[in-house]
Coordinates of C-alpha atoms in Angstrom, one line a residue:
X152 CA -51.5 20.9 -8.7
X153 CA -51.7 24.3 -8.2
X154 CA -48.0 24.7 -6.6
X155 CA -47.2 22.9 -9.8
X156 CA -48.7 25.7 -12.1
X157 CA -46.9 28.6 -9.8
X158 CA -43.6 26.7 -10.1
X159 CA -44.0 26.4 -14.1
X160 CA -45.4 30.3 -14.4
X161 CA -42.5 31.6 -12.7
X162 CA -40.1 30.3 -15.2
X163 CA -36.6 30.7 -15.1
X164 CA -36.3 32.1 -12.1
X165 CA -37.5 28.7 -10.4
X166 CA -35.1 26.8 -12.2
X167 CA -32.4 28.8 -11.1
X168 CA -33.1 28.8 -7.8
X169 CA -33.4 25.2 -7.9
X170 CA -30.3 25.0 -9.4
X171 CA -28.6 26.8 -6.7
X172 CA -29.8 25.0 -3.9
X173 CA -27.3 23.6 -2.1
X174 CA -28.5 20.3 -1.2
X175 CA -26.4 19.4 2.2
X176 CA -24.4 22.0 5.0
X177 CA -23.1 19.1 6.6
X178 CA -19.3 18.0 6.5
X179 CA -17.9 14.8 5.2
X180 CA -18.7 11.9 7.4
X181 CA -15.1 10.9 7.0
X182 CA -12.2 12.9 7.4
X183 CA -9.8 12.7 3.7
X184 CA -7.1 11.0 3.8
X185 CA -4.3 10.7 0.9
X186 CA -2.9 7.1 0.1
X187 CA 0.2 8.1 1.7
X188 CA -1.2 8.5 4.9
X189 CA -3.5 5.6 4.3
X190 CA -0.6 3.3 4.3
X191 CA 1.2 4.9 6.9
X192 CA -1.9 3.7 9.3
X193 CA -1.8 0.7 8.0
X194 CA 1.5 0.0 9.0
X195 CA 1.5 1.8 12.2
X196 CA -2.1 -0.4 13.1
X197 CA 0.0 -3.5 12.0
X198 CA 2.8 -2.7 14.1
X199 CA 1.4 -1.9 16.8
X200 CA -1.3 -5.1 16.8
X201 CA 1.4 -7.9 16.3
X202 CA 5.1 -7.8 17.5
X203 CA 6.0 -10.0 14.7
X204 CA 5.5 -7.2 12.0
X205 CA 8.4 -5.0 11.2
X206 CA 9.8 -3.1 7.6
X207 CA 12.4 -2.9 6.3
X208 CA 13.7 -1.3 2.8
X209 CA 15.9 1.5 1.5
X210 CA 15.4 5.0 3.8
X211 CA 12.3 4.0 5.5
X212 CA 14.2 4.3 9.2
X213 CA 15.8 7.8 9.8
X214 CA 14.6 9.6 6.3
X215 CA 10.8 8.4 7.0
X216 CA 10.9 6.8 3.6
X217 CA 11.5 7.9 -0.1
X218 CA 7.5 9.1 -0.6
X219 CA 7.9 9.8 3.5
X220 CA 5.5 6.8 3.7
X221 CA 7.1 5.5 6.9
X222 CA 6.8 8.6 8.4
X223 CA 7.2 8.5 12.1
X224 CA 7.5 4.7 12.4
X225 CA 10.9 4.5 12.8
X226 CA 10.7 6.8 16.2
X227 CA 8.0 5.3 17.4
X228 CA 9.3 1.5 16.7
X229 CA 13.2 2.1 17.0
X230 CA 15.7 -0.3 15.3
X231 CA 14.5 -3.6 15.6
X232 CA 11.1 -3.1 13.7
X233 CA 11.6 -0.1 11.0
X234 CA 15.0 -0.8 9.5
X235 CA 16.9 0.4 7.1
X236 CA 18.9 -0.9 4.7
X237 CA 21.3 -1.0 2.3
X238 CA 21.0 -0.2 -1.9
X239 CA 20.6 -4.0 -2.6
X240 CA 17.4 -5.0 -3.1
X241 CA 18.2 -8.7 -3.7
X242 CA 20.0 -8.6 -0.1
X243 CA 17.3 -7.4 1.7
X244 CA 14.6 -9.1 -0.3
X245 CA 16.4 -12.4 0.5
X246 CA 16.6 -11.5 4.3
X247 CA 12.5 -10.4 4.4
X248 CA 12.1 -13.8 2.7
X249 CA 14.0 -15.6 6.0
X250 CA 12.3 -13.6 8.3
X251 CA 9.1 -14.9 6.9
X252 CA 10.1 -18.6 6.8
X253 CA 11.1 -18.2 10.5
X254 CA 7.6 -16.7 11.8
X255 CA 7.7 -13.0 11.4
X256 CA 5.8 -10.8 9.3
X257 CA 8.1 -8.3 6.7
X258 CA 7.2 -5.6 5.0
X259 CA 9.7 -5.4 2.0
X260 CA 9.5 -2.0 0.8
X261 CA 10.8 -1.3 -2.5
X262 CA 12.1 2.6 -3.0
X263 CA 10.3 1.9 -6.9
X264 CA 9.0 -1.6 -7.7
X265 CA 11.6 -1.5 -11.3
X266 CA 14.0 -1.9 -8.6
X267 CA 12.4 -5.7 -7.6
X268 CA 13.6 -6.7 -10.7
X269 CA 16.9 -6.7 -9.4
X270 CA 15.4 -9.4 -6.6
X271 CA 12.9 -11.2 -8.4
X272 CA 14.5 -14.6 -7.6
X273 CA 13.8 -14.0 -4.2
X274 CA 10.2 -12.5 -4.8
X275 CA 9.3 -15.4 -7.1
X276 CA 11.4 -18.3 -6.6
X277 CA 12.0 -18.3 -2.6
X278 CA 8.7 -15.8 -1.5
X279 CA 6.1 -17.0 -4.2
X280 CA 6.6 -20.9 -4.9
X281 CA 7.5 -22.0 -1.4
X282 CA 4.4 -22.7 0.0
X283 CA 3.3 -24.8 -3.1
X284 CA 6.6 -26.3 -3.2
X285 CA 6.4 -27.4 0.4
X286 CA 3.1 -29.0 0.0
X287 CA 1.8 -26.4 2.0
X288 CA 3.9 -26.8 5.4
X289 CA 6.0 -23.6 4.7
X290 CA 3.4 -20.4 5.0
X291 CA 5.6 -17.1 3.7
X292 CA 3.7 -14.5 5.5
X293 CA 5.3 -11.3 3.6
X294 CA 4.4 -8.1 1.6
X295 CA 6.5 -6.2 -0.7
X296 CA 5.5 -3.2 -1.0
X297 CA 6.1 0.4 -2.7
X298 CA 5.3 2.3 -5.7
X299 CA 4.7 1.5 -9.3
X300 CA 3.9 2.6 -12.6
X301 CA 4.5 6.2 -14.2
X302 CA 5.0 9.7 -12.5
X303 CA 6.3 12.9 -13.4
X304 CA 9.8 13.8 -14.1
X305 CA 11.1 10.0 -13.0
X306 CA 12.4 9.0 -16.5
X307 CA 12.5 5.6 -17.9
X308 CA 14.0 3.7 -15.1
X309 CA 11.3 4.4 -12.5
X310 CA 8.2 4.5 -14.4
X311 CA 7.0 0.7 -15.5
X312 CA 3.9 -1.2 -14.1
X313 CA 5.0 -4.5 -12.9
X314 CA 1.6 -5.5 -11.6
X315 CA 0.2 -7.4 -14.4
X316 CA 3.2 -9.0 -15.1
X317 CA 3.6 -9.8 -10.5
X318 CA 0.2 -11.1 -11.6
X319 CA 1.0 -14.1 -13.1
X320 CA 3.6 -15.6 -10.8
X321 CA 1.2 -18.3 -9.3
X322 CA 1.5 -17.8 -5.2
X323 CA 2.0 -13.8 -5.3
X324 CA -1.6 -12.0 -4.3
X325 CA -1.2 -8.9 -5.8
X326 CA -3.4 -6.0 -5.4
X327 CA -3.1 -2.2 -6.7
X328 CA -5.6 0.0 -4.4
X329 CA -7.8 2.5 -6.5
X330 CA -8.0 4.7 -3.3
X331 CA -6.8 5.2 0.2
X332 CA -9.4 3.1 2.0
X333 CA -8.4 0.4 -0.7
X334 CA -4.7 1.0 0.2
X335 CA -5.0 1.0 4.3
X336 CA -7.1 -1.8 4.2
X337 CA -5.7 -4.0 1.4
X338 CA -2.4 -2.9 3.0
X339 CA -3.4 -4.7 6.7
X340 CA -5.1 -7.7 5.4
X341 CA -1.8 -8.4 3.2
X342 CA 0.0 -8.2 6.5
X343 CA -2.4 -10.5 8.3
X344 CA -2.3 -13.2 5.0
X345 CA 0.1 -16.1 5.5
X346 CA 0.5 -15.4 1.9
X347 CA 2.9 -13.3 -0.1
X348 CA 1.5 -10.4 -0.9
X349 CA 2.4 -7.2 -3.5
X350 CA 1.0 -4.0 -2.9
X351 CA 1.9 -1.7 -5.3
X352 CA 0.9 2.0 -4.9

């Protein structure tokens, strides 16, 4: 009680004390990570973990992707696993989609998910209904991935949200990570799923 009557007699200058404290001097348990790098892990994990995962998409090889979101997988994985391709979305779409029905696991990445629109017969007719449409004997273990939505100076062409709308093709899981511990591991369990997935960033 007493401590309690020194504390309120001193006044302000108790509160402002107090409210200068500092209440920790230790760092952040985890070190920070953006959602750029977040995915890059992912990927890199993925890749690493199972032979049967490669990406593919427009500038991911040689230019380390559009965002640089691939960065460093091409040299590390060569050719065979981090390819890229040409401008035709429907093309490569349609060859992730095969890869899938044979056994591997793509990673379709879109340079701006408006640009799926110009393959959404493969994302929703060939990736999305096959599995129901094969009575479940035909798994289509495949993400598309890439960004989505608005951002600065990218104009009308790049800057729709497709999610909500991905969302209601029945056989497309599609997630949009809040963070980058969502992204990473939303990212790797999309990989793992013998489901279609959409990540969009």
């Amino acid at each position: 009680m007493a401590s309690l009557r020194s504390f309120l007699r001193s006044g302000k200058n108790a509160v402002s004390v107090v409210l200068r404290r500092e209440f920790s001097k230790t760092s952040p348990a985890a070190v920070q990570v953006n959602v750029r790098d977040a995915l890059n892990q992912a990927m890199d994990e993925e890749l690493e973990r199972d032979e049967r995962v490669f990406l593919l998409g427009e500038e991911v090889a040689q230019y380390d992707g559009a965002y640089k979101v691939s960065r460093g997988l091409w040299k590390k994985y060569g050719d065979k696993r981090i390819i890229d391709t040409p401008i035709t979305e429907m093309g490569f779409a349609g060859i992730a989609v095969g890869a899938a029905f044979a056994g591997l696991r793509p990673i379709c990445e879109f340079m701006t998910w408006n640009f799926s629109m110009q393959a959404i017969d493969q994302v929703i007719n060939s990736a999305a209904k096959t599995y129901y449409m094969s009575a479940g004997f035909q798994t289509v273990p495949i993400v598309f991935r890439g960004p989505n939505g608005s951002s600065a100076g990218v104009a009308a062409q790049h800057s729709q949200c497709f999610a909500a709308w991905y969302g209601h093709c029945p056989g497309l899981k599609v997630v949009s990570p809040w963070n980058s511990e969502d992204a990473r591991g939303l990212l790797k369990a999309a990989i793992r799923d013998d489901n279609p997935g959409f990540i969009s960033q």
